[in-house]
Coordinates of C-alpha atoms in Angstrom, one line a residue:
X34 CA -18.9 39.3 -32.2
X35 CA -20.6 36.7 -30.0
X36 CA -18.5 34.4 -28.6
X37 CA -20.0 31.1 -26.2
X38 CA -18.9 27.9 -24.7
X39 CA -21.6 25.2 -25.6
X40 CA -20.0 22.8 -23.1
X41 CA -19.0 23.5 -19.3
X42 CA -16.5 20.8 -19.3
X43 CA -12.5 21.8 -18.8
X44 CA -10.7 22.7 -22.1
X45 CA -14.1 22.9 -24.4
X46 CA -13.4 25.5 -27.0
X47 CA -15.3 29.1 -27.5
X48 CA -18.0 29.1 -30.6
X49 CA -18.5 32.1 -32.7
X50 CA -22.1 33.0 -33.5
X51 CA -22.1 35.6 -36.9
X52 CA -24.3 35.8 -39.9
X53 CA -22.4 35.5 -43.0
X54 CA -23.9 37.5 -46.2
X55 CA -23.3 36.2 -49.3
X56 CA -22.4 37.0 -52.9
X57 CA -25.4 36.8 -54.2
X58 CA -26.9 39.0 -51.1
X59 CA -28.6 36.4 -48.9
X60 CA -27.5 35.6 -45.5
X61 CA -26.6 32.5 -43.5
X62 CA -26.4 32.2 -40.0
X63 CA -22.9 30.5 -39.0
X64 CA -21.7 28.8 -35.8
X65 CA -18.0 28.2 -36.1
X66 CA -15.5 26.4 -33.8
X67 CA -12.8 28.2 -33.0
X68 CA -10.4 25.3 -31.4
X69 CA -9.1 27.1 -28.2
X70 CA -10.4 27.6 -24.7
X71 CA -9.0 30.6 -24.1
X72 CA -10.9 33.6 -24.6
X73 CA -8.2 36.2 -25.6
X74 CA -6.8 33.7 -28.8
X75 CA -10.6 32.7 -29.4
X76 CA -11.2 36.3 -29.9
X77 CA -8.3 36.3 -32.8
X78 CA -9.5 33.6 -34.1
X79 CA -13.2 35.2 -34.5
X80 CA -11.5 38.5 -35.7
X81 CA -9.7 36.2 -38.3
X82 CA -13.1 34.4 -39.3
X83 CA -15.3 37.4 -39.7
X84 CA -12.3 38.7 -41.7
X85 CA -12.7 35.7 -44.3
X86 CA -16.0 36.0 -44.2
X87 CA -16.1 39.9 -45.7
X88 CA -13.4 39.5 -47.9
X89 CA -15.9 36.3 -49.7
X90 CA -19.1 38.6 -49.3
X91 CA -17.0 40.9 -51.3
X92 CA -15.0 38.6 -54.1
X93 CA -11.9 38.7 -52.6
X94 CA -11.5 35.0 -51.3
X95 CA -13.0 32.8 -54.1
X96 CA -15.4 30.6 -52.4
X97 CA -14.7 27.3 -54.7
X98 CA -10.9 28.0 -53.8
X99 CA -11.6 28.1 -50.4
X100 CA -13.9 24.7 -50.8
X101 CA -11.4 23.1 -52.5
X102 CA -8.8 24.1 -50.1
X103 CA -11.2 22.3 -47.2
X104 CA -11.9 19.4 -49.3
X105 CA -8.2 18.5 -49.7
X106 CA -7.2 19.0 -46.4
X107 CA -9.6 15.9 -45.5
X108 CA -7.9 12.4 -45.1
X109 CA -7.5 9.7 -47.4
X110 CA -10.1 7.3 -45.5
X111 CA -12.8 10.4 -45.0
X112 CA -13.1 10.8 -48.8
X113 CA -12.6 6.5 -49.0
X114 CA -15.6 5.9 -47.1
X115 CA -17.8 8.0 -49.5
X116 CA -16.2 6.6 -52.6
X117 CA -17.3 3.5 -50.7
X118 CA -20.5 4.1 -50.4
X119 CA -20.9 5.6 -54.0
X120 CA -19.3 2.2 -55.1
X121 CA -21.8 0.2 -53.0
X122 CA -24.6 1.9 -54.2
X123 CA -23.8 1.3 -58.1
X124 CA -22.8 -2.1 -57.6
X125 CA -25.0 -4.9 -57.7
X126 CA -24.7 -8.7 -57.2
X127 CA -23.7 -11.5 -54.9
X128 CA -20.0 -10.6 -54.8
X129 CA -20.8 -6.3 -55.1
X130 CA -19.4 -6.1 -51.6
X131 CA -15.9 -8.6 -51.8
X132 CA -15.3 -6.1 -55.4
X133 CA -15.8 -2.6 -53.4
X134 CA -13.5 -3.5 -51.1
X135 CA -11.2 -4.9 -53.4
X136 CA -10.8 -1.5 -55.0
X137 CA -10.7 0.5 -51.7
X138 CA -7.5 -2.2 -50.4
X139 CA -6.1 -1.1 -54.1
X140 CA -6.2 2.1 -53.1
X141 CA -5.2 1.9 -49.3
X142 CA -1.8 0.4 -51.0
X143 CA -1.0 3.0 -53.0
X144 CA -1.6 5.4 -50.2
X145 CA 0.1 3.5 -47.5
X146 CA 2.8 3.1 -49.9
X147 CA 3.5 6.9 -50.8
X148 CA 2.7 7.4 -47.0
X149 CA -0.2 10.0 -48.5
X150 CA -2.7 11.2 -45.5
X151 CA -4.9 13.9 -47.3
X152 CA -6.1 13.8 -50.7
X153 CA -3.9 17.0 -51.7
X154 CA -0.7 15.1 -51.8
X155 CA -2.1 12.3 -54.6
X156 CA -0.2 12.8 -57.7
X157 CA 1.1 11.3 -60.8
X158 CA 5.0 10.7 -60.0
X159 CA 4.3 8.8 -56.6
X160 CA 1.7 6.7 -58.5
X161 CA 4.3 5.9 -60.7
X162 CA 7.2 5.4 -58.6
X163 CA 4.4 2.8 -57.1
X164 CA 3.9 0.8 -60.1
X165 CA 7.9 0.8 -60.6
X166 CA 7.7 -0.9 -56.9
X167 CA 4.4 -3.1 -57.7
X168 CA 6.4 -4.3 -61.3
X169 CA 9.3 -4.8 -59.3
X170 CA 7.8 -7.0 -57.1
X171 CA 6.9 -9.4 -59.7
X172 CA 3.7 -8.3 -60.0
X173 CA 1.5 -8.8 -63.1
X174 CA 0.6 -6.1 -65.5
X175 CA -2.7 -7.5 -65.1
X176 CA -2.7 -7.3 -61.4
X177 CA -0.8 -3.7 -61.9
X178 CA -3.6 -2.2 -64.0
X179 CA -6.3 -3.4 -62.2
X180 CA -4.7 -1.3 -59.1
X181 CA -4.1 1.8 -61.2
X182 CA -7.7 2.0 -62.4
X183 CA -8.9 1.6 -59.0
X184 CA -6.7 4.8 -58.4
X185 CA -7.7 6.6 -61.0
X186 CA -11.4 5.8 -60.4
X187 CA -10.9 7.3 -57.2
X188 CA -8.9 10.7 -57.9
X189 CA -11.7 11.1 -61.1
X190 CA -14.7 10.8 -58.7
X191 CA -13.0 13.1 -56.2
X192 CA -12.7 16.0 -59.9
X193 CA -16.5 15.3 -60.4
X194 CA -17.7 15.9 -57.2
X195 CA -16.1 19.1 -56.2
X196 CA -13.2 17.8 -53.8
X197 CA -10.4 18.3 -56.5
X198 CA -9.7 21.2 -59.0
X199 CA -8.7 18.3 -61.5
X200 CA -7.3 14.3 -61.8
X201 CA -3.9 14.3 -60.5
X202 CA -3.6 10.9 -62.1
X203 CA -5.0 11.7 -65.4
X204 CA -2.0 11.3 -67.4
X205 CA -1.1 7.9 -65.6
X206 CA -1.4 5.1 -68.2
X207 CA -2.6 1.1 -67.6
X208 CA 0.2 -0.9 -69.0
X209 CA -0.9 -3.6 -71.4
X210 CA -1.8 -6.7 -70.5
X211 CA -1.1 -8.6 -73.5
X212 CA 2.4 -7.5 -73.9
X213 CA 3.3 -8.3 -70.7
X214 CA 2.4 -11.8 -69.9
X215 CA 4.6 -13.9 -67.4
X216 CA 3.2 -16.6 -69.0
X217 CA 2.2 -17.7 -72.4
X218 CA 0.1 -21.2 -72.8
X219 CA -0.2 -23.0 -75.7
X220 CA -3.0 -25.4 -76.6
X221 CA -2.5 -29.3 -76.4
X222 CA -2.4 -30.8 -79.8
X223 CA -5.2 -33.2 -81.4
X224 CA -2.1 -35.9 -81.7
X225 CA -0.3 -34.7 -78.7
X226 CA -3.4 -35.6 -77.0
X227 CA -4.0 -39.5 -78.1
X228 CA -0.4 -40.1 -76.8
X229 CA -1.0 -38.3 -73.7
X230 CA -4.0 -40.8 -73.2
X231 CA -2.1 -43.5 -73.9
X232 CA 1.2 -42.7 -71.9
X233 CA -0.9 -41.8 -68.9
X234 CA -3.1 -44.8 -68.5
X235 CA -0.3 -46.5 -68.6
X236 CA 1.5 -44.5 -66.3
X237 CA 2.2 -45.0 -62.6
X238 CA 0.2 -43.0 -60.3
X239 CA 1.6 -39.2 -59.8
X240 CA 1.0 -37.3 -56.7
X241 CA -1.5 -39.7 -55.1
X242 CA -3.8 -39.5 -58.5
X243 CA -4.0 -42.8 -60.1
X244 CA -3.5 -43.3 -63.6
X245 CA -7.6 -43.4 -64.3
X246 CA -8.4 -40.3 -62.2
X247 CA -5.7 -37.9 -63.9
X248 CA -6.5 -39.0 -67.5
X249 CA -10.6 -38.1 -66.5
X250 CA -9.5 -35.1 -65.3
X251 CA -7.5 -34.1 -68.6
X252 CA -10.5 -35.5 -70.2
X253 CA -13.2 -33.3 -68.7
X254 CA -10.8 -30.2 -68.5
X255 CA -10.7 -30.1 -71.9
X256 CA -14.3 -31.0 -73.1
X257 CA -15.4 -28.4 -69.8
X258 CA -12.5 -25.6 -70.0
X259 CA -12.5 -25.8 -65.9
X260 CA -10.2 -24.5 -63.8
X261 CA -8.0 -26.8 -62.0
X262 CA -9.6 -25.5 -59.0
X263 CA -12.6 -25.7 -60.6
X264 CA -12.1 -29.5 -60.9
X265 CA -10.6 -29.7 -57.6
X266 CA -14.4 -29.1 -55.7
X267 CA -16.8 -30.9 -57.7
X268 CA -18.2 -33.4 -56.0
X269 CA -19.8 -36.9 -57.0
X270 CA -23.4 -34.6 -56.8
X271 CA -22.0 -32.2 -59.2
X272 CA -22.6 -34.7 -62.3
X273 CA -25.8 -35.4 -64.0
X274 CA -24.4 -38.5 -66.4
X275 CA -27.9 -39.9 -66.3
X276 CA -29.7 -37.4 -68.8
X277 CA -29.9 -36.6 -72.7
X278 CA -27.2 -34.4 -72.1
X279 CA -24.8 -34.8 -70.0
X280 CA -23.2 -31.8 -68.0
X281 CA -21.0 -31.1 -64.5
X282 CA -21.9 -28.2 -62.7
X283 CA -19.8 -26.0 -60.5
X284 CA -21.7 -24.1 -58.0
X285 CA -21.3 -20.0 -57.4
X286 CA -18.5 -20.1 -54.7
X287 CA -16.0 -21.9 -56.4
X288 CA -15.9 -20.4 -60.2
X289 CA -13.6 -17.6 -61.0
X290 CA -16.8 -15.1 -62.0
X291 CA -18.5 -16.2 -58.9
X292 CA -21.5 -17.5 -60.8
X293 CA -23.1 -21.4 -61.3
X294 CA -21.7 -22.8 -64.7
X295 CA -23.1 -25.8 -66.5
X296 CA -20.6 -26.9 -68.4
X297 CA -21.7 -30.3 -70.9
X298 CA -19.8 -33.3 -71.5
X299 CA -20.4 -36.1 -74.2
X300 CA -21.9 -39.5 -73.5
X301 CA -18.5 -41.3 -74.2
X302 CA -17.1 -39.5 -70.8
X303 CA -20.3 -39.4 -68.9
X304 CA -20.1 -43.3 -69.1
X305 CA -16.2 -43.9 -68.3
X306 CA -17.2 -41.2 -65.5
X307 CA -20.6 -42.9 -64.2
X308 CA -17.7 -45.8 -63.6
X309 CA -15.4 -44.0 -61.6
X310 CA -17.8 -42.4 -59.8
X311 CA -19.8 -45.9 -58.9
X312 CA -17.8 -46.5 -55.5
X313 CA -17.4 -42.8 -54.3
X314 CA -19.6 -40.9 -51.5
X315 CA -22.0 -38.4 -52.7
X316 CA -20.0 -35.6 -51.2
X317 CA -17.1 -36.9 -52.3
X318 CA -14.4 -35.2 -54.0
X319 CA -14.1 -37.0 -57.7
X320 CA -10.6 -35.5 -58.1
X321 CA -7.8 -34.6 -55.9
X322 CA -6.4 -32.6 -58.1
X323 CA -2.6 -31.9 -56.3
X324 CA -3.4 -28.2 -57.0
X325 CA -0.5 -26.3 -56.3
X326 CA 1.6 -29.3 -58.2
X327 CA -0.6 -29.5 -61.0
X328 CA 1.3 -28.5 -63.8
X329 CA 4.2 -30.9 -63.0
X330 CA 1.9 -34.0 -62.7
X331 CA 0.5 -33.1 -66.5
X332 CA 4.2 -32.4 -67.8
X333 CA 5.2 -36.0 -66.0
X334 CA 3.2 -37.3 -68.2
X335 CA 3.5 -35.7 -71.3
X336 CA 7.2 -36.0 -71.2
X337 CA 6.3 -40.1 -70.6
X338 CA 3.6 -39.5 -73.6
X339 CA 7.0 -38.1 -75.8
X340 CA 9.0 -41.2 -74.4
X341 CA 6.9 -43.6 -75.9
X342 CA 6.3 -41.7 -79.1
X343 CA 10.0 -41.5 -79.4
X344 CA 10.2 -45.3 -78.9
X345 CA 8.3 -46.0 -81.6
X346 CA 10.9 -45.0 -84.1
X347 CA 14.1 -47.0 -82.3
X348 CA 14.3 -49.1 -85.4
X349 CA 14.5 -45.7 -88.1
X350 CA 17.4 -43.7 -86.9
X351 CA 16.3 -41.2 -89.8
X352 CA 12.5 -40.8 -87.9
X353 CA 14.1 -41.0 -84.4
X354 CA 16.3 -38.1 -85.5
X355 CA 13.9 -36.0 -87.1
X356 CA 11.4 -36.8 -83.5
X357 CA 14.2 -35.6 -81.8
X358 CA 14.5 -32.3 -83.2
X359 CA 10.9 -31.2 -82.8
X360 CA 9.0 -29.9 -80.0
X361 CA 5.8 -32.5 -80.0
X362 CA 5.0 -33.1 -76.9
X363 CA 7.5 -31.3 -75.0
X364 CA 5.8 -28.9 -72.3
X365 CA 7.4 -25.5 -73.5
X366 CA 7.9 -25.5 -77.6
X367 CA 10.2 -23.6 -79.0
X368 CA 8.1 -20.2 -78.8
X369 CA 8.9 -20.4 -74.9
X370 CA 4.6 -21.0 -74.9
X371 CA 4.1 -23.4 -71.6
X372 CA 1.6 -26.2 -71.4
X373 CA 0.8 -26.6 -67.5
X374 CA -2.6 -27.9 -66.5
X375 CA -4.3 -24.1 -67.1
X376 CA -3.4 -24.8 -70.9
X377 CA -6.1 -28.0 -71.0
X378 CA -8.7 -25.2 -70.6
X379 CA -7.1 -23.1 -73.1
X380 CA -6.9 -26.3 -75.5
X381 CA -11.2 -26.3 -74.7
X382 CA -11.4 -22.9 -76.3
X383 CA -8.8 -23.3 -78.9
X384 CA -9.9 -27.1 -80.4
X385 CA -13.6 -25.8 -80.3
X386 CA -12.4 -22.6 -83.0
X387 CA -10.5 -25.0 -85.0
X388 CA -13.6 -27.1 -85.7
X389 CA -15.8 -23.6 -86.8
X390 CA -17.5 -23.5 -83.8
X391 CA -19.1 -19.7 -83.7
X392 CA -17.3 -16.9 -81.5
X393 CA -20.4 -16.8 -79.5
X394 CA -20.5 -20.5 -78.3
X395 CA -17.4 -20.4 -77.4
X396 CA -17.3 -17.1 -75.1
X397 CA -20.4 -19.6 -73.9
X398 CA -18.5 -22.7 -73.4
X399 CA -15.6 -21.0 -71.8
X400 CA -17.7 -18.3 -69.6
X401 CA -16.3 -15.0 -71.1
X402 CA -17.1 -11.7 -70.3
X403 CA -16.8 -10.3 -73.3
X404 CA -17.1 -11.6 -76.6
X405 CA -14.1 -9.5 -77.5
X406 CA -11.8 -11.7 -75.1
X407 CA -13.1 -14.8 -76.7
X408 CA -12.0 -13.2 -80.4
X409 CA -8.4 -11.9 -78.8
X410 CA -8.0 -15.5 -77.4
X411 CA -9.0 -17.7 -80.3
X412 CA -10.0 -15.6 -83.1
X413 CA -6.3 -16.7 -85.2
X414 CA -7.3 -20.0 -84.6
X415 CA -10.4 -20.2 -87.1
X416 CA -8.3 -21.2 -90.0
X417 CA -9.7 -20.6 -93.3
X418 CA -12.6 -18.5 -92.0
X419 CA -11.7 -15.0 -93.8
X420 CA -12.1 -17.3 -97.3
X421 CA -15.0 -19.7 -96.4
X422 CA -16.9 -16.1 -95.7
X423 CA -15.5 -14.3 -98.8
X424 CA -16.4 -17.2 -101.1
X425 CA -20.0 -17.5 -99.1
X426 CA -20.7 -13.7 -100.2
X427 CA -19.4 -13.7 -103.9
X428 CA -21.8 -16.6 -104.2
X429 CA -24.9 -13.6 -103.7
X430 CA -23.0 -11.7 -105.8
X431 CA -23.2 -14.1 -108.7
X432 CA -24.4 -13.2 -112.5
X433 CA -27.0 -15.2 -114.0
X434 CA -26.3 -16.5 -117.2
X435 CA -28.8 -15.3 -118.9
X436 CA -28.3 -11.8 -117.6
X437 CA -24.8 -11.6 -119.4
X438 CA -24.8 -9.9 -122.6
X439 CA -23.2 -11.8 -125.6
X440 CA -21.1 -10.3 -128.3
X441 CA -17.9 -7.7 -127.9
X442 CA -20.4 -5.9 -124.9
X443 CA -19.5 -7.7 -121.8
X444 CA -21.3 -5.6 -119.6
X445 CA -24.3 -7.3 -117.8
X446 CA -28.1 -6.6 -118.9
X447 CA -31.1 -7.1 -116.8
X448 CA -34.1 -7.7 -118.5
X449 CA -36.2 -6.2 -115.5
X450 CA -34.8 -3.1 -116.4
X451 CA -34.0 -2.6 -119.9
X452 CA -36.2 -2.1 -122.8
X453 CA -37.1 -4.6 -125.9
X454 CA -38.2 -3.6 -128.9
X455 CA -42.1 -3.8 -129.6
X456 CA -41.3 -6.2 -132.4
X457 CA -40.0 -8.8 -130.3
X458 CA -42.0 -9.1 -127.2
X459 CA -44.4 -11.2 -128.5
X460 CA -41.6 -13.6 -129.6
X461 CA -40.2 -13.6 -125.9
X462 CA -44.0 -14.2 -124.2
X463 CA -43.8 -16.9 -126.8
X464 CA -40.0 -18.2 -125.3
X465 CA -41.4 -17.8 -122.0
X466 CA -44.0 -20.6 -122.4
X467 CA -46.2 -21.7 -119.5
X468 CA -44.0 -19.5 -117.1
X469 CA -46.3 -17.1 -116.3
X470 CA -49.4 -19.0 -117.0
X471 CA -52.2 -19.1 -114.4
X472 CA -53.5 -21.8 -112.6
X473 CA -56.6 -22.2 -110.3
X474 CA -56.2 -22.8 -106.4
X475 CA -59.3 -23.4 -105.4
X476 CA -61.1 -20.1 -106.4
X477 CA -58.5 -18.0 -106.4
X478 CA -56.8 -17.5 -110.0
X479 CA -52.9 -17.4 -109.2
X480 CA -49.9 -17.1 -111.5
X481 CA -47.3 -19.4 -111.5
X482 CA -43.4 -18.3 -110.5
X483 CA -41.7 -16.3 -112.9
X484 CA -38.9 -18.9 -113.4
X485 CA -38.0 -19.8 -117.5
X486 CA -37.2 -23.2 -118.4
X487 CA -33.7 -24.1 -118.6
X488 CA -34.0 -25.0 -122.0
X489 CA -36.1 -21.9 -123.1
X490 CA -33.0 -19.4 -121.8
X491 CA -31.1 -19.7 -124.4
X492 CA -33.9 -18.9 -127.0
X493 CA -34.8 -15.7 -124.9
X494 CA -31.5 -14.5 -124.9
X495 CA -31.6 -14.7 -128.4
X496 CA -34.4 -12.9 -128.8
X497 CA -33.0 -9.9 -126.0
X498 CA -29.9 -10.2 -128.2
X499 CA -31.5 -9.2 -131.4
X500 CA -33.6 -7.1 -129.8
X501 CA -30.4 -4.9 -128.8
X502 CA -29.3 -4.9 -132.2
X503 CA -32.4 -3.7 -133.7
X504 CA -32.5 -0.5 -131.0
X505 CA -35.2 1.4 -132.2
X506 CA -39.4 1.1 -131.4
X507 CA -38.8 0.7 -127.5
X508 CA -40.7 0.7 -124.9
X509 CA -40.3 -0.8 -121.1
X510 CA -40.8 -4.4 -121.4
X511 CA -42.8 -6.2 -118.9
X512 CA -42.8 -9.2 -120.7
X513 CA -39.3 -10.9 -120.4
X514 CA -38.3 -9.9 -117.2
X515 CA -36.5 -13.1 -114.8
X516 CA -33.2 -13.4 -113.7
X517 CA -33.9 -17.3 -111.8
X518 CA -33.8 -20.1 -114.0
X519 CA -34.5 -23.8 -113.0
X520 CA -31.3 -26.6 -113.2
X521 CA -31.6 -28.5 -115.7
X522 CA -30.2 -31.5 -113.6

């Protein structure tokens, strides 16, 4: 037993110098702290250490026990600042830093909140005695989920690499998104929205925004699908109204995926925009969107939009009844679905699957991650769609006429594959006319498209027909073998 001081300084603690031999029969020098000054509980400390280390050379301590036993006695922000840096290193993009650290404050809430030091005390039933507190707190299960997979991200590295015997927060489930919303939007309606235009520009001005500047806004919400505070930064320099096509752009730092979006506008608002945009300063905001009251200056005006439509019908107290009774243009319908100034982007998306648009351009138009978001979102909305796509394949699937048999067999024959009689093929090259004639091109002899005449079908089925009947002196026909026939219109 060697025992040293590698410090002269009051209270530094003795060192133990041994040579540990493994299981496997090698041997490893060690140089172990044993946490005391004093020389007489530094000895039992050694005596206790070299103790440990025979009872491993000879199987009696399981040395991944004893690893895991260290590794769990380390604290939460030890193990967080190499899950940091294993996070950093996979991660790549402009905002790769804000999102590491987003998931390591996800973490740090959990732990702070179950008042968790060392990664040995993680489990399960704090985690979810956490959510209970997160979902209690009004907290989305969006926003819940989000911090639960950062958790469980964590606890899985800490399995694979060797710091935990297995995921204490394996069996912890993400709740579902979609079956929690605090919020359901609905999408503007095509006739909601003409008497929205009309109500507003002839509306007073709501929350500083005159009556032009909100209805542009609605307007480019909807053909864009920006955010309201999306809207809220663009600037006079972030339209190009002077080009075939027409778009605004948004730069990195303000969009919700943190990346550049061009979003394209028709030439009908580019121009009512290239006048509203005539007096302003190039830096400039175009709209000061009241973002926080947002929602209540669109609802203003759509409950002044329903106060004119009612109007309309003062002289039919039949019509005026039956207005009265619906939910057209009232901002929450009678599924409880809200329209605030979010649903004018949702109305983007929804109005551009209602006109057929592809599932692709519209993940495009309205900057989805993942096409599957874009079918969750909109993918009812394509009315029709299944049919239009079943009719579209049957008409592939099709029978030519003349490749229907006639009589009591209704099963189909294809002359390409069936055989004719030797005593009729020569009547069917005969039906066939100039079909499969050559013709010269130049010096090359080619042979015209195997297509029969309208008129000639008939005639050939004839033949085919009696040909079936006969049934005897086959052989694989060649001769009468087409299944296109030209229209006869």
């Amino acid at each position: 037993m060697h025992l040293s001081k590698r410090s002269e300084r009051t209270g530094a603690p003795y060192y133990l110098k041994y040579v540990e031999v493994l299981p496997d029969g090698s041997r490893k020098q060690r140089l172990v702290s044993t946490r005391t000054p004093e020389y007489a509980a530094a000895k039992k400390v050694a005596t206790k250490i070299l103790s440990d280390a025979a009872m491993r050379t000879y199987g009696v301590i399981d040395a991944e026990s004893e690893r895991f036993k260290k590794e769990a006695q380390r604290t939460i922000e030890e193990h967080l600042l190499d899950f940091g840096q294993r996070l950093k290193s996979r991660s790549t993009g402009k905002n790769a830093l804000r999102n590491v650290n987003g998931q390591l404050n996800y973490i740090r809430g959990f732990a702070s909140y179950a008042q968790i030091k060392i990664i040995g005390h993680i489990n399960a039933d704090l985690m979810n005695q956490y959510i209970a507190h997160l979902r209690e707190n009004g907290r989305s299960a969006r926003t819940v989920g989000a911090m639960i997979g950062a958790s469980k991200h964590f606890t899985s590295w800490l399995r694979k690499h060797g710091k935990l015997k297995s995921d204490p927060l394996e069996t912890v489930e993400r709740p579902d998104p979609e079956s929690d919303r605090k919020l359901n939007r609905r999408m503007l309606k095509p006739d909601e929205w003409q008497w929205l235009v009309q109500a507003t520009l002839s509306g007073p001005e709501r929350y500083e925004m005159a009556a032009e500047a909100r209805c542009l806004a609605y307007r480019t919400a909807i053909q864009t699908g920006l955010r309201s505070s999306e809207l809220k930064s663009l600037s006079r320099g972030s339209f190009e109204l002077d080009v075939e096509r027409p778009y605004v752009k948004t730069a990195s730092g303000q969009t919700k995926n943190r990346q550049t979006a061009y979003q394209y506008i028709d030439k009908a608002l580019a121009n009512d925009l290239r006048s509203f945009l005539a007096t302003k300063m190039p830096q400039a905001k175009v709209f000061n969107l009241p973002h926080k009251y947002a929602a209540k200056m669109l609802q203003a005006d759509i409950l002044a939009a329903r106060a004119m439509w009612l109007a309309e019908a003062k002289n039919d107290p039949t019509e005026r009844a039956k207005r009265e009774s619906c939910d057209f243009l009232i901002p929450t319908n009678e599924a409880g679905d809200e329209l605030d100034f979010h649903a004018l982007r949702h109305t983007c998306g929804a109005w551009l699957a209602i006109q057929g648009e592809q599932p692709k351009v519209i993940q495009s138009v309205m900057r989805h991650s993942t096409i599957s978001l874009t079918l969750d979102t909109y993918g009812h909305l394509i009315e029709g769609a299944e049919a239009a796509a079943v009719s579209r394949n049957g008409s592939l699937t099709a029978m030519p006429a003349l490749q229907m048999a006639t009589g009591t067999d209704s099963s189909p024959i294809c002359l390409d594959t069936h055989l004719i009689p030797t005593t009729v093929r020569g009547a069917c090259d005969d039906v066939r006319g100039g079909a499969n004639s050559t013709f010269t091109n130049g010096s090359t002899q080619q042979q015209k498209s195997r297509v029969i005449p309208m008129e000639n079908a008939a005639s050939c089925e004839m033949v085919h027909t009696g040909a079936k009947a006969e049934g005897k002196g086959v052989e694989p026909s060649t001769a009468c073998a087409a299944t296109d026939f030209e229209s006869a219109s």
